[in-house]
PDB file of C-alpha atoms in Angstrom:
ATOM      1  CA  MET A   1      67.798 122.253 103.951  1.00 34.00           C
ATOM      2  CA  SER A   2      67.760 125.104 101.836  1.00 33.00           C
ATOM      3  CA  THR A   3      67.729 129.014 103.000  1.00 36.00           C
ATOM      4  CA  GLY A   4      67.371 130.671  99.641  1.00 38.00           C
ATOM      5  CA  PRO A   5      63.864 132.165  98.026  1.00 38.00           C
ATOM      6  CA  ALA A   6      61.150 129.564  98.878  1.00 41.00           C
ATOM      7  CA  GLY A   7      58.742 129.921  96.501  1.00 43.00           C
ATOM      8  CA  HIS A   8      56.902 132.429  94.051  1.00 44.00           C
ATOM      9  CA  VAL A   9      53.493 133.003  92.559  1.00 45.00           C
ATOM     10  CA  ALA A  10      52.716 130.286  90.008  1.00 47.00           C
ATOM     11  CA  ARG A  11      49.234 131.377  88.886  1.00 44.00           C
ATOM     12  CA  SER A  12      45.888 133.440  89.893  1.00 42.00           C
ATOM     13  CA  THR A  13      42.668 131.116  90.410  1.00 42.00           C
ATOM     14  CA  ASP A  14      40.822 134.343  90.616  1.00 42.00           C
ATOM     15  CA  ARG A  15      40.928 138.285  89.446  1.00 36.00           C
ATOM     16  CA  PRO A  16      39.732 140.233  92.228  1.00 42.00           C
ATOM     17  CA  HIS A  17      38.943 143.692  91.801  1.00 36.00           C
ATOM     18  CA  SER A  18      41.611 145.002  93.986  1.00 42.00           C
ATOM     19  CA  GLU A  19      45.127 143.700  93.616  1.00 43.00           C
ATOM     20  CA  THR A  20      47.488 143.762  96.202  1.00 42.00           C
ATOM     21  CA  THR A  21      51.016 145.117  96.021  1.00 44.00           C
ATOM     22  CA  ARG A  22      53.678 146.845  98.713  1.00 45.00           C
ATOM     23  CA  GLY A  23      52.397 150.148 100.098  1.00 44.00           C
ATOM     24  CA  THR A  24      48.872 149.994  99.123  1.00 47.00           C
ATOM     25  CA  SER A  25      45.628 148.787 100.975  1.00 51.00           C
ATOM     26  CA  VAL A  26      43.936 145.343 100.682  1.00 50.00           C
ATOM     27  CA  ARG A  27      40.461 144.924 100.419  1.00 53.00           C
ATOM     28  CA  SER A  28      39.852 141.610  98.526  1.00 75.00           C
ATOM     29  CA  HIS A  29      40.310 137.997  99.278  1.00 86.00           C
ATOM     30  CA  LEU A  30      43.215 136.232  97.397  1.00 94.00           C
ATOM     31  CA  ARG A  31      43.607 132.779  95.881  1.00 96.00           C
ATOM     32  CA  ARG A  32      46.703 131.479  94.647  1.00 96.00           C
ATOM     33  CA  PHE A  33      48.981 128.286  93.783  1.00 97.00           C
ATOM     34  CA  LEU A  34      52.498 128.963  95.152  1.00 98.00           C
ATOM     35  CA  ARG A  35      55.488 127.265  93.802  1.00 98.00           C
ATOM     36  CA  THR A  36      57.816 126.143  96.676  1.00 98.00           C
ATOM     37  CA  SER A  37      61.521 125.942  95.765  1.00 96.00           C
ATOM     38  CA  ASP A  38      61.304 122.325  95.126  1.00 96.00           C
ATOM     39  CA  GLY A  39      58.699 122.776  92.686  1.00 97.00           C
ATOM     40  CA  VAL A  40      55.365 121.539  94.224  1.00 98.00           C
ATOM     41  CA  THR A  41      52.135 124.032  93.813  1.00 98.00           C
ATOM     42  CA  ILE A  42      50.693 124.775  96.816  1.00 98.00           C
ATOM     43  CA  ASP A  43      47.312 126.263  97.273  1.00 98.00           C
ATOM     44  CA  ALA A  44      46.577 129.152  99.414  1.00 98.00           C
ATOM     45  CA  VAL A  45      44.241 131.985 100.092  1.00 98.00           C
ATOM     46  CA  TYR A  46      44.811 135.566 101.288  1.00 97.00           C
ATOM     47  CA  ASP A  47      42.333 137.038 103.573  1.00 95.00           C
ATOM     48  CA  PRO A  48      42.743 140.860 104.455  1.00 93.00           C
ATOM     49  CA  GLY A  49      41.054 140.851 107.619  1.00 89.00           C
ATOM     50  CA  ALA A  50      41.696 143.189 109.644  1.00 72.00           C
ATOM     51  CA  VAL A  51      43.870 145.040 107.010  1.00 64.00           C
ATOM     52  CA  ALA A  52      40.317 145.907 105.556  1.00 58.00           C
ATOM     53  CA  TYR A  53      38.074 146.031 108.708  1.00 49.00           C
ATOM     54  CA  ASP A  54      38.441 146.907 112.351  1.00 50.00           C
ATOM     55  CA  ARG A  55      37.211 144.318 114.840  1.00 47.00           C
ATOM     56  CA  ASP A  56      33.637 145.572 114.615  1.00 50.00           C
ATOM     57  CA  ASP A  57      33.503 144.995 110.921  1.00 46.00           C
ATOM     58  CA  VAL A  58      33.706 148.335 109.893  1.00 42.00           C
ATOM     59  CA  VAL A  59      35.485 149.469 106.851  1.00 41.00           C
ATOM     60  CA  CYS A  60      39.016 150.644 107.950  1.00 44.00           C
ATOM     61  CA  ASP A  61      40.651 154.485 106.227  1.00 41.00           C
ATOM     62  CA  ILE A  62      41.790 153.444 102.783  1.00 39.00           C
ATOM     63  CA  SER A  63      45.307 155.056 103.773  1.00 43.00           C
ATOM     64  CA  ARG A  64      45.922 152.219 106.141  1.00 53.00           C
ATOM     65  CA  THR A  65      48.175 149.596 104.435  1.00 63.00           C
ATOM     66  CA  PRO A  66      49.089 146.102 104.726  1.00 65.00           C
ATOM     67  CA  ALA A  67      52.383 147.074 106.565  1.00 66.00           C
ATOM     68  CA  ASP A  68      50.084 148.689 109.242  1.00 71.00           C
ATOM     69  CA  HIS A  69      49.138 144.836 110.578  1.00 81.00           C
ATOM     70  CA  PRO A  70      50.541 141.637 110.741  1.00 91.00           C
ATOM     71  CA  VAL A  71      49.785 138.602 109.139  1.00 96.00           C
ATOM     72  CA  PHE A  72      49.349 135.182 110.471  1.00 97.00           C
ATOM     73  CA  VAL A  73      50.360 131.954 108.340  1.00 98.00           C
ATOM     74  CA  VAL A  74      48.522 129.010 109.252  1.00 98.00           C
ATOM     75  CA  ALA A  75      49.959 125.795 108.803  1.00 98.00           C
ATOM     76  CA  HIS A  76      47.373 123.172 109.692  1.00 98.00           C
ATOM     77  CA  GLY A  77      47.562 119.651 110.703  1.00 97.00           C
ATOM     78  CA  PHE A  78      47.887 116.014 108.830  1.00 96.00           C
ATOM     79  CA  THR A  79      44.864 115.628 106.718  1.00 95.00           C
ATOM     80  CA  GLY A  80      43.553 119.126 107.131  1.00 96.00           C
ATOM     81  CA  ALA A  81      43.705 121.207 103.865  1.00 96.00           C
ATOM     82  CA  VAL A  82      42.727 125.276 103.387  1.00 96.00           C
ATOM     83  CA  ASP A  83      38.894 124.863 102.470  1.00 96.00           C
ATOM     84  CA  ARG A  84      38.109 122.397 105.775  1.00 96.00           C
ATOM     85  CA  PRO A  85      35.607 123.962 108.333  1.00 96.00           C
ATOM     86  CA  HIS A  86      37.937 123.577 111.116  1.00 97.00           C
ATOM     87  CA  VAL A  87      40.782 125.718 109.265  1.00 97.00           C
ATOM     88  CA  ARG A  88      38.442 127.962 108.257  1.00 97.00           C
ATOM     89  CA  ARG A  89      37.337 128.937 111.498  1.00 97.00           C
ATOM     90  CA  VAL A  90      40.805 129.373 112.603  1.00 98.00           C
ATOM     91  CA  ALA A  91      41.473 131.735 109.790  1.00 97.00           C
ATOM     92  CA  GLN A  92      38.235 133.681 110.564  1.00 96.00           C
ATOM     93  CA  ALA A  93      39.382 133.852 114.316  1.00 97.00           C
ATOM     94  CA  PHE A  94      42.460 135.575 113.293  1.00 97.00           C
ATOM     95  CA  ALA A  95      41.378 137.963 110.569  1.00 95.00           C
ATOM     96  CA  ARG A  96      39.933 139.913 113.802  1.00 94.00           C
ATOM     97  CA  TYR A  97      43.632 140.856 114.447  1.00 95.00           C
ATOM     98  CA  GLY A  98      45.056 140.893 111.115  1.00 94.00           C
ATOM     99  CA  ALA A  99      45.403 139.402 107.639  1.00 95.00           C
ATOM    100  CA  VAL A 100      45.529 135.849 107.352  1.00 97.00           C
ATOM    101  CA  VAL A 101      47.234 133.380 104.895  1.00 98.00           C
ATOM    102  CA  THR A 102      46.083 129.659 104.758  1.00 98.00           C
ATOM    103  CA  PHE A 103      47.212 126.895 102.704  1.00 98.00           C
ATOM    104  CA  SER A 104      47.160 123.201 101.996  1.00 98.00           C
ATOM    105  CA  PHE A 105      50.265 121.385 102.408  1.00 98.00           C
ATOM    106  CA  ARG A 106      51.452 118.924  99.814  1.00 98.00           C
ATOM    107  CA  GLY A 107      49.878 115.879  99.029  1.00 97.00           C
ATOM    108  CA  HIS A 108      46.881 117.765 100.762  1.00 97.00           C
ATOM    109  CA  GLY A 109      43.676 119.167  99.298  1.00 95.00           C
ATOM    110  CA  ALA A 110      44.139 120.771  96.033  1.00 96.00           C
ATOM    111  CA  SER A 111      48.158 121.279  96.194  1.00 97.00           C
ATOM    112  CA  GLY A 112      50.401 119.081  94.777  1.00 97.00           C
ATOM    113  CA  GLY A 113      52.891 116.584  95.455  1.00 97.00           C
ATOM    114  CA  ARG A 114      52.620 114.061  98.177  1.00 97.00           C
ATOM    115  CA  SER A 115      52.983 114.755 102.135  1.00 96.00           C
ATOM    116  CA  THR A 116      56.362 113.515 103.825  1.00 96.00           C
ATOM    117  CA  VAL A 117      54.461 114.242 107.112  1.00 95.00           C
ATOM    118  CA  GLY A 118      56.355 117.397 108.286  1.00 93.00           C
ATOM    119  CA  ASP A 119      59.839 116.500 106.366  1.00 95.00           C
ATOM    120  CA  ARG A 120      59.481 119.099 103.218  1.00 96.00           C
ATOM    121  CA  GLU A 121      56.465 121.147 104.541  1.00 97.00           C
ATOM    122  CA  VAL A 122      58.982 123.681 105.832  1.00 97.00           C
ATOM    123  CA  LEU A 123      59.297 124.279 101.997  1.00 97.00           C
ATOM    124  CA  ASP A 124      55.411 125.090 102.124  1.00 98.00           C
ATOM    125  CA  LEU A 125      55.446 127.006 104.769  1.00 98.00           C
ATOM    126  CA  ALA A 126      58.450 129.015 103.543  1.00 97.00           C
ATOM    127  CA  ALA A 127      56.718 129.745 100.302  1.00 97.00           C
ATOM    128  CA  ALA A 128      53.572 131.214 102.247  1.00 98.00           C
ATOM    129  CA  VAL A 129      55.250 133.047 104.179  1.00 97.00           C
ATOM    130  CA  ARG A 130      57.311 134.629 101.440  1.00 96.00           C
ATOM    131  CA  TRP A 131      53.874 135.549  99.724  1.00 97.00           C
ATOM    132  CA  ALA A 132      52.869 137.161 102.583  1.00 95.00           C
ATOM    133  CA  ARG A 133      55.423 139.763 102.471  1.00 95.00           C
ATOM    134  CA  GLU A 134      55.405 140.042  98.865  1.00 94.00           C
ATOM    135  CA  LEU A 135      51.605 140.993  99.693  1.00 93.00           C
ATOM    136  CA  GLY A 136      53.635 144.287 101.673  1.00 92.00           C
ATOM    137  CA  HIS A 137      53.089 142.564 105.469  1.00 93.00           C
ATOM    138  CA  ALA A 138      56.255 143.821 107.164  1.00 91.00           C
ATOM    139  CA  ARG A 139      55.370 141.709 110.392  1.00 94.00           C
ATOM    140  CA  VAL A 140      54.466 137.875 110.324  1.00 97.00           C
ATOM    141  CA  GLY A 141      53.111 135.203 112.437  1.00 97.00           C
ATOM    142  CA  THR A 142      53.240 131.489 111.985  1.00 98.00           C
ATOM    143  CA  VAL A 143      50.645 129.436 113.594  1.00 98.00           C
ATOM    144  CA  GLY A 144      50.470 125.833 113.571  1.00 98.00           C
ATOM    145  CA  PHE A 145      48.567 122.536 114.485  1.00 98.00           C
ATOM    146  CA  SER A 146      49.766 119.215 115.123  1.00 98.00           C
ATOM    147  CA  MET A 147      52.080 118.297 112.324  1.00 98.00           C
ATOM    148  CA  GLY A 148      51.899 122.201 111.315  1.00 98.00           C
ATOM    149  CA  GLY A 149      53.107 122.681 114.610  1.00 98.00           C
ATOM    150  CA  SER A 150      56.125 121.072 113.882  1.00 98.00           C
ATOM    151  CA  VAL A 151      56.805 122.720 110.746  1.00 98.00           C
ATOM    152  CA  VAL A 152      56.194 126.065 112.503  1.00 98.00           C
ATOM    153  CA  LEU A 153      59.031 125.117 114.861  1.00 98.00           C
ATOM    154  CA  ARG A 154      61.282 123.887 112.135  1.00 97.00           C
ATOM    155  CA  HIS A 155      60.511 126.881 109.669  1.00 97.00           C
ATOM    156  CA  ALA A 156      61.867 129.255 112.155  1.00 97.00           C
ATOM    157  CA  ALA A 157      64.713 127.573 113.318  1.00 96.00           C
ATOM    158  CA  LEU A 158      66.079 126.895 109.587  1.00 96.00           C
ATOM    159  CA  PHE A 159      64.903 129.714 107.505  1.00 94.00           C
ATOM    160  CA  GLU A 160      66.730 133.032 107.333  1.00 80.00           C
ATOM    161  CA  GLU A 161      63.549 134.720 105.891  1.00 77.00           C
ATOM    162  CA  GLY A 162      61.417 133.350 109.211  1.00 78.00           C
ATOM    163  CA  THR A 163      58.823 134.949 110.969  1.00 93.00           C
ATOM    164  CA  ASP A 164      58.216 137.887 113.778  1.00 96.00           C
ATOM    165  CA  ALA A 165      56.886 135.313 116.068  1.00 97.00           C
ATOM    166  CA  VAL A 166      55.657 131.826 116.314  1.00 98.00           C
ATOM    167  CA  VAL A 167      52.920 129.730 118.060  1.00 98.00           C
ATOM    168  CA  SER A 168      52.801 125.519 117.770  1.00 98.00           C
ATOM    169  CA  VAL A 169      49.716 124.194 119.130  1.00 98.00           C
ATOM    170  CA  SER A 170      49.529 120.636 119.856  1.00 98.00           C
ATOM    171  CA  ALA A 171      53.003 119.899 118.201  1.00 98.00           C
ATOM    172  CA  PRO A 172      54.963 116.813 118.853  1.00 98.00           C
ATOM    173  CA  ALA A 173      58.575 117.145 120.697  1.00 98.00           C
ATOM    174  CA  ARG A 174      60.138 114.230 118.683  1.00 96.00           C
ATOM    175  CA  TRP A 175      59.349 111.709 116.230  1.00 96.00           C
ATOM    176  CA  TYR A 176      58.261 108.642 115.786  1.00 95.00           C
ATOM    177  CA  TYR A 177      56.048 108.644 118.824  1.00 96.00           C
ATOM    178  CA  ARG A 178      53.684 105.355 119.018  1.00 96.00           C
ATOM    179  CA  GLY A 179      52.732 105.407 122.586  1.00 96.00           C
ATOM    180  CA  THR A 180      48.973 106.243 122.311  1.00 97.00           C
ATOM    181  CA  ALA A 181      46.588 104.438 120.411  1.00 97.00           C
ATOM    182  CA  PRO A 182      45.814 107.428 117.404  1.00 95.00           C
ATOM    183  CA  MET A 183      49.287 107.831 116.653  1.00 96.00           C
ATOM    184  CA  ARG A 184      49.747 104.311 116.220  1.00 96.00           C
ATOM    185  CA  ARG A 185      46.902 104.319 113.485  1.00 94.00           C
ATOM    186  CA  LEU A 186      48.888 107.601 112.183  1.00 94.00           C
ATOM    187  CA  HIS A 187      51.540 105.373 111.448  1.00 93.00           C
ATOM    188  CA  TRP A 188      50.048 102.778 109.994  1.00 95.00           C
ATOM    189  CA  LEU A 189      48.830 105.068 107.721  1.00 91.00           C
ATOM    190  CA  VAL A 190      51.958 106.515 106.853  1.00 93.00           C
ATOM    191  CA  THR A 191      54.113 103.508 106.868  1.00 93.00           C
ATOM    192  CA  ARG A 192      51.745 100.265 105.290  1.00 94.00           C
ATOM    193  CA  PRO A 193      50.797 100.553 101.344  1.00 94.00           C
ATOM    194  CA  GLU A 194      46.911  99.810 102.540  1.00 94.00           C
ATOM    195  CA  GLY A 195      47.140 102.417 105.152  1.00 93.00           C
ATOM    196  CA  ARG A 196      48.111 105.120 102.088  1.00 94.00           C
ATOM    197  CA  VAL A 197      45.304 103.753 100.180  1.00 94.00           C
ATOM    198  CA  VAL A 198      43.208 104.570 103.115  1.00 93.00           C
ATOM    199  CA  SER A 199      44.472 107.769 103.610  1.00 92.00           C
ATOM    200  CA  ARG A 200      44.305 109.155  99.871  1.00 92.00           C
ATOM    201  CA  TYR A 201      40.724 107.772  99.881  1.00 90.00           C
ATOM    202  CA  GLY A 202      39.364 108.528 103.242  1.00 90.00           C
ATOM    203  CA  PHE A 203      41.315 111.341 104.059  1.00 89.00           C
ATOM    204  CA  ARG A 204      42.103 112.955 100.773  1.00 90.00           C
ATOM    205  CA  THR A 205      45.915 112.714 101.834  1.00 93.00           C
ATOM    206  CA  ARG A 206      48.510 111.462  99.272  1.00 94.00           C
ATOM    207  CA  ILE A 207      51.467 110.220 101.333  1.00 95.00           C
ATOM    208  CA  HIS A 208      54.683 109.840  99.858  1.00 94.00           C
ATOM    209  CA  HIS A 209      55.922 106.204 100.183  1.00 91.00           C
ATOM    210  CA  ARG A 210      59.584 106.488 100.639  1.00 91.00           C
ATOM    211  CA  ASP A 211      61.000 107.456 104.516  1.00 90.00           C
ATOM    212  CA  TRP A 212      62.815 109.933 105.694  1.00 92.00           C
ATOM    213  CA  ASP A 213      66.426 110.686 104.395  1.00 91.00           C
ATOM    214  CA  PRO A 214      67.890 112.092 106.344  1.00 95.00           C
ATOM    215  CA  VAL A 215      65.559 112.210 109.349  1.00 95.00           C
ATOM    216  CA  PRO A 216      64.573 115.609 109.663  1.00 95.00           C
ATOM    217  CA  LEU A 217      65.561 118.198 112.607  1.00 96.00           C
ATOM    218  CA  SER A 218      63.109 116.953 115.337  1.00 97.00           C
ATOM    219  CA  PRO A 219      61.083 119.906 116.847  1.00 97.00           C
ATOM    220  CA  VAL A 220      63.194 119.799 119.896  1.00 98.00           C
ATOM    221  CA  GLU A 221      66.166 120.155 118.312  1.00 97.00           C
ATOM    222  CA  ALA A 222      64.397 123.342 116.676  1.00 97.00           C
ATOM    223  CA  VAL A 223      63.414 124.820 119.769  1.00 97.00           C
ATOM    224  CA  PRO A 224      67.018 126.651 120.914  1.00 96.00           C
ATOM    225  CA  ARG A 225      67.298 127.492 117.458  1.00 96.00           C
ATOM    226  CA  ILE A 226      64.577 129.874 117.501  1.00 96.00           C
ATOM    227  CA  ALA A 227      65.559 132.734 119.720  1.00 93.00           C
ATOM    228  CA  PRO A 228      65.382 135.363 120.020  1.00 93.00           C
ATOM    229  CA  THR A 229      61.912 134.978 117.991  1.00 95.00           C
ATOM    230  CA  PRO A 230      59.467 135.121 120.637  1.00 96.00           C
ATOM    231  CA  LEU A 231      57.866 131.481 121.100  1.00 98.00           C
ATOM    232  CA  LEU A 232      54.123 130.420 122.357  1.00 98.00           C
ATOM    233  CA  ILE A 233      53.790 126.377 122.781  1.00 98.00           C
ATOM    234  CA  VAL A 234      50.019 125.290 123.502  1.00 98.00           C
ATOM    235  CA  HIS A 235      48.773 122.076 124.514  1.00 98.00           C
ATOM    236  CA  GLY A 236      45.964 120.679 126.164  1.00 98.00           C
ATOM    237  CA  ASP A 237      46.238 118.162 128.928  1.00 97.00           C
ATOM    238  CA  ALA A 238      43.625 115.791 127.357  1.00 98.00           C
ATOM    239  CA  ASP A 239      45.686 115.854 124.148  1.00 98.00           C
ATOM    240  CA  GLY A 240      45.019 111.718 123.320  1.00 97.00           C
ATOM    241  CA  TYR A 241      47.832 111.834 120.414  1.00 97.00           C
ATOM    242  CA  PHE A 242      50.683 113.495 122.379  1.00 98.00           C
ATOM    243  CA  PRO A 243      50.769 113.403 126.078  1.00 97.00           C
ATOM    244  CA  VAL A 244      51.787 116.532 127.940  1.00 98.00           C
ATOM    245  CA  ASP A 245      55.581 115.416 128.270  1.00 98.00           C
ATOM    246  CA  HIS A 246      56.008 116.548 124.795  1.00 98.00           C
ATOM    247  CA  PRO A 247      55.031 120.226 125.236  1.00 98.00           C
ATOM    248  CA  ARG A 248      57.355 120.242 128.360  1.00 98.00           C
ATOM    249  CA  MET A 249      59.917 118.919 126.646  1.00 98.00           C
ATOM    250  CA  LEU A 250      59.779 121.699 124.038  1.00 98.00           C
ATOM    251  CA  ALA A 251      59.504 124.677 126.517  1.00 97.00           C
ATOM    252  CA  ALA A 252      62.363 123.086 128.607  1.00 97.00           C
ATOM    253  CA  ALA A 253      64.530 123.402 125.210  1.00 97.00           C
ATOM    254  CA  ALA A 254      63.317 127.104 125.022  1.00 96.00           C
ATOM    255  CA  ALA A 255      64.079 127.671 128.368  1.00 90.00           C
ATOM    256  CA  ASP A 256      62.981 131.381 128.897  1.00 89.00           C
ATOM    257  CA  ARG A 257      62.840 132.364 125.617  1.00 90.00           C
ATOM    258  CA  GLY A 258      59.127 130.752 125.107  1.00 95.00           C
ATOM    259  CA  GLU A 259      56.101 130.410 127.215  1.00 97.00           C
ATOM    260  CA  LEU A 260      53.883 127.584 127.935  1.00 98.00           C
ATOM    261  CA  TRP A 261      50.268 127.263 127.757  1.00 98.00           C
ATOM    262  CA  LEU A 262      49.172 123.972 129.244  1.00 98.00           C
ATOM    263  CA  GLU A 263      45.393 124.160 128.555  1.00 98.00           C
ATOM    264  CA  PRO A 264      42.917 122.238 130.827  1.00 98.00           C
ATOM    265  CA  GLY A 265      40.526 119.977 129.392  1.00 97.00           C
ATOM    266  CA  MET A 266      41.580 120.675 125.895  1.00 98.00           C
ATOM    267  CA  GLY A 267      42.244 117.772 123.066  1.00 97.00           C
ATOM    268  CA  HIS A 268      43.899 117.961 119.992  1.00 98.00           C
ATOM    269  CA  ALA A 269      44.774 120.729 117.192  1.00 97.00           C
ATOM    270  CA  GLU A 270      42.451 122.448 115.568  1.00 97.00           C
ATOM    271  CA  HIS A 271      39.313 121.023 116.532  1.00 96.00           C
ATOM    272  CA  ALA A 272      39.885 121.192 120.481  1.00 97.00           C
ATOM    273  CA  ALA A 273      40.978 125.088 120.144  1.00 97.00           C
ATOM    274  CA  SER A 274      38.152 127.269 121.397  1.00 97.00           C
ATOM    275  CA  ASP A 275      37.350 130.310 120.412  1.00 97.00           C
ATOM    276  CA  GLU A 276      38.551 131.783 123.392  1.00 98.00           C
ATOM    277  CA  LEU A 277      41.919 130.461 123.332  1.00 98.00           C
ATOM    278  CA  LEU A 278      42.386 131.616 119.640  1.00 98.00           C
ATOM    279  CA  GLU A 279      41.045 134.798 120.644  1.00 97.00           C
ATOM    280  CA  ARG A 280      44.069 134.715 123.049  1.00 98.00           C
ATOM    281  CA  ILE A 281      46.754 133.223 120.432  1.00 98.00           C
ATOM    282  CA  GLY A 282      45.554 136.402 118.332  1.00 97.00           C
ATOM    283  CA  GLU A 283      46.329 138.970 120.968  1.00 96.00           C
ATOM    284  CA  TRP A 284      49.674 137.013 121.499  1.00 97.00           C
ATOM    285  CA  VAL A 285      50.741 137.121 117.965  1.00 97.00           C
ATOM    286  CA  VAL A 286      49.633 140.960 117.408  1.00 95.00           C
ATOM    287  CA  GLY A 287      51.566 141.712 120.995  1.00 94.00           C
ATOM    288  CA  ARG A 288      54.806 139.891 120.331  1.00 92.00           C
ATOM    289  CA  ALA A 289      54.852 140.511 116.163  1.00 87.00           C
ATOM    290  CA  GLY A 290      52.756 144.101 116.556  1.00 66.00           C
TER     291      GLY A 290
END
């Protein structure tokens, strides 16, 4: 997989009154279509968050720049999208700790292409991280949920222009897992023509019909390659998709170079992440990437 330039701004969907460049303060939301290294357009949103406001929503000193704050790049789960309420809730929580870039993976929302369910999506994340750095942020933390959790792990392992902290929430450790009813339903959506029709019209997610070739590096294989970048693995002990052997496998692969938070009573991904958990993740990213 390429480790070269990940993407660039393809075009703007708005004209904010304060453009963002390196060394200047940020005061506006931005929305852009980014282009990945394989030519897919990705719908992305930038929220200046704590770059423009402190944690009491008071405007900060104009001399402060994006370089003074970390940026959170959020990778959503399968069937999510940048405008989905659960994704916006996550972005709002992290905006108290820094700027936030959210985006829709290929095949989701207004982004182009078709979902490869965690394979080529690393190129989408790479384009979003590159954009975050182009906006002037020297420190980048990636936070991924479920499918996005596997993507942030593989991205950190594969790309030289990586991140300064990685958080993987509710991610699988290995591919092709079918041990729970929700995962068997997901495999039906992905692998069967009628399932892909249901996904397209029922979940607004367009799935590629081709099998992986080659099979991408698995999350558990990616984890040892992430060091020395700080790594946090978060998983609920009531996750209905991936039982706790998945996060434990990931933590074992990280050895003493990663942290595991096994959350009591938590279910799966963004919907199950409490406001309190998102606050702790925000503080962790600031502490490690700051």
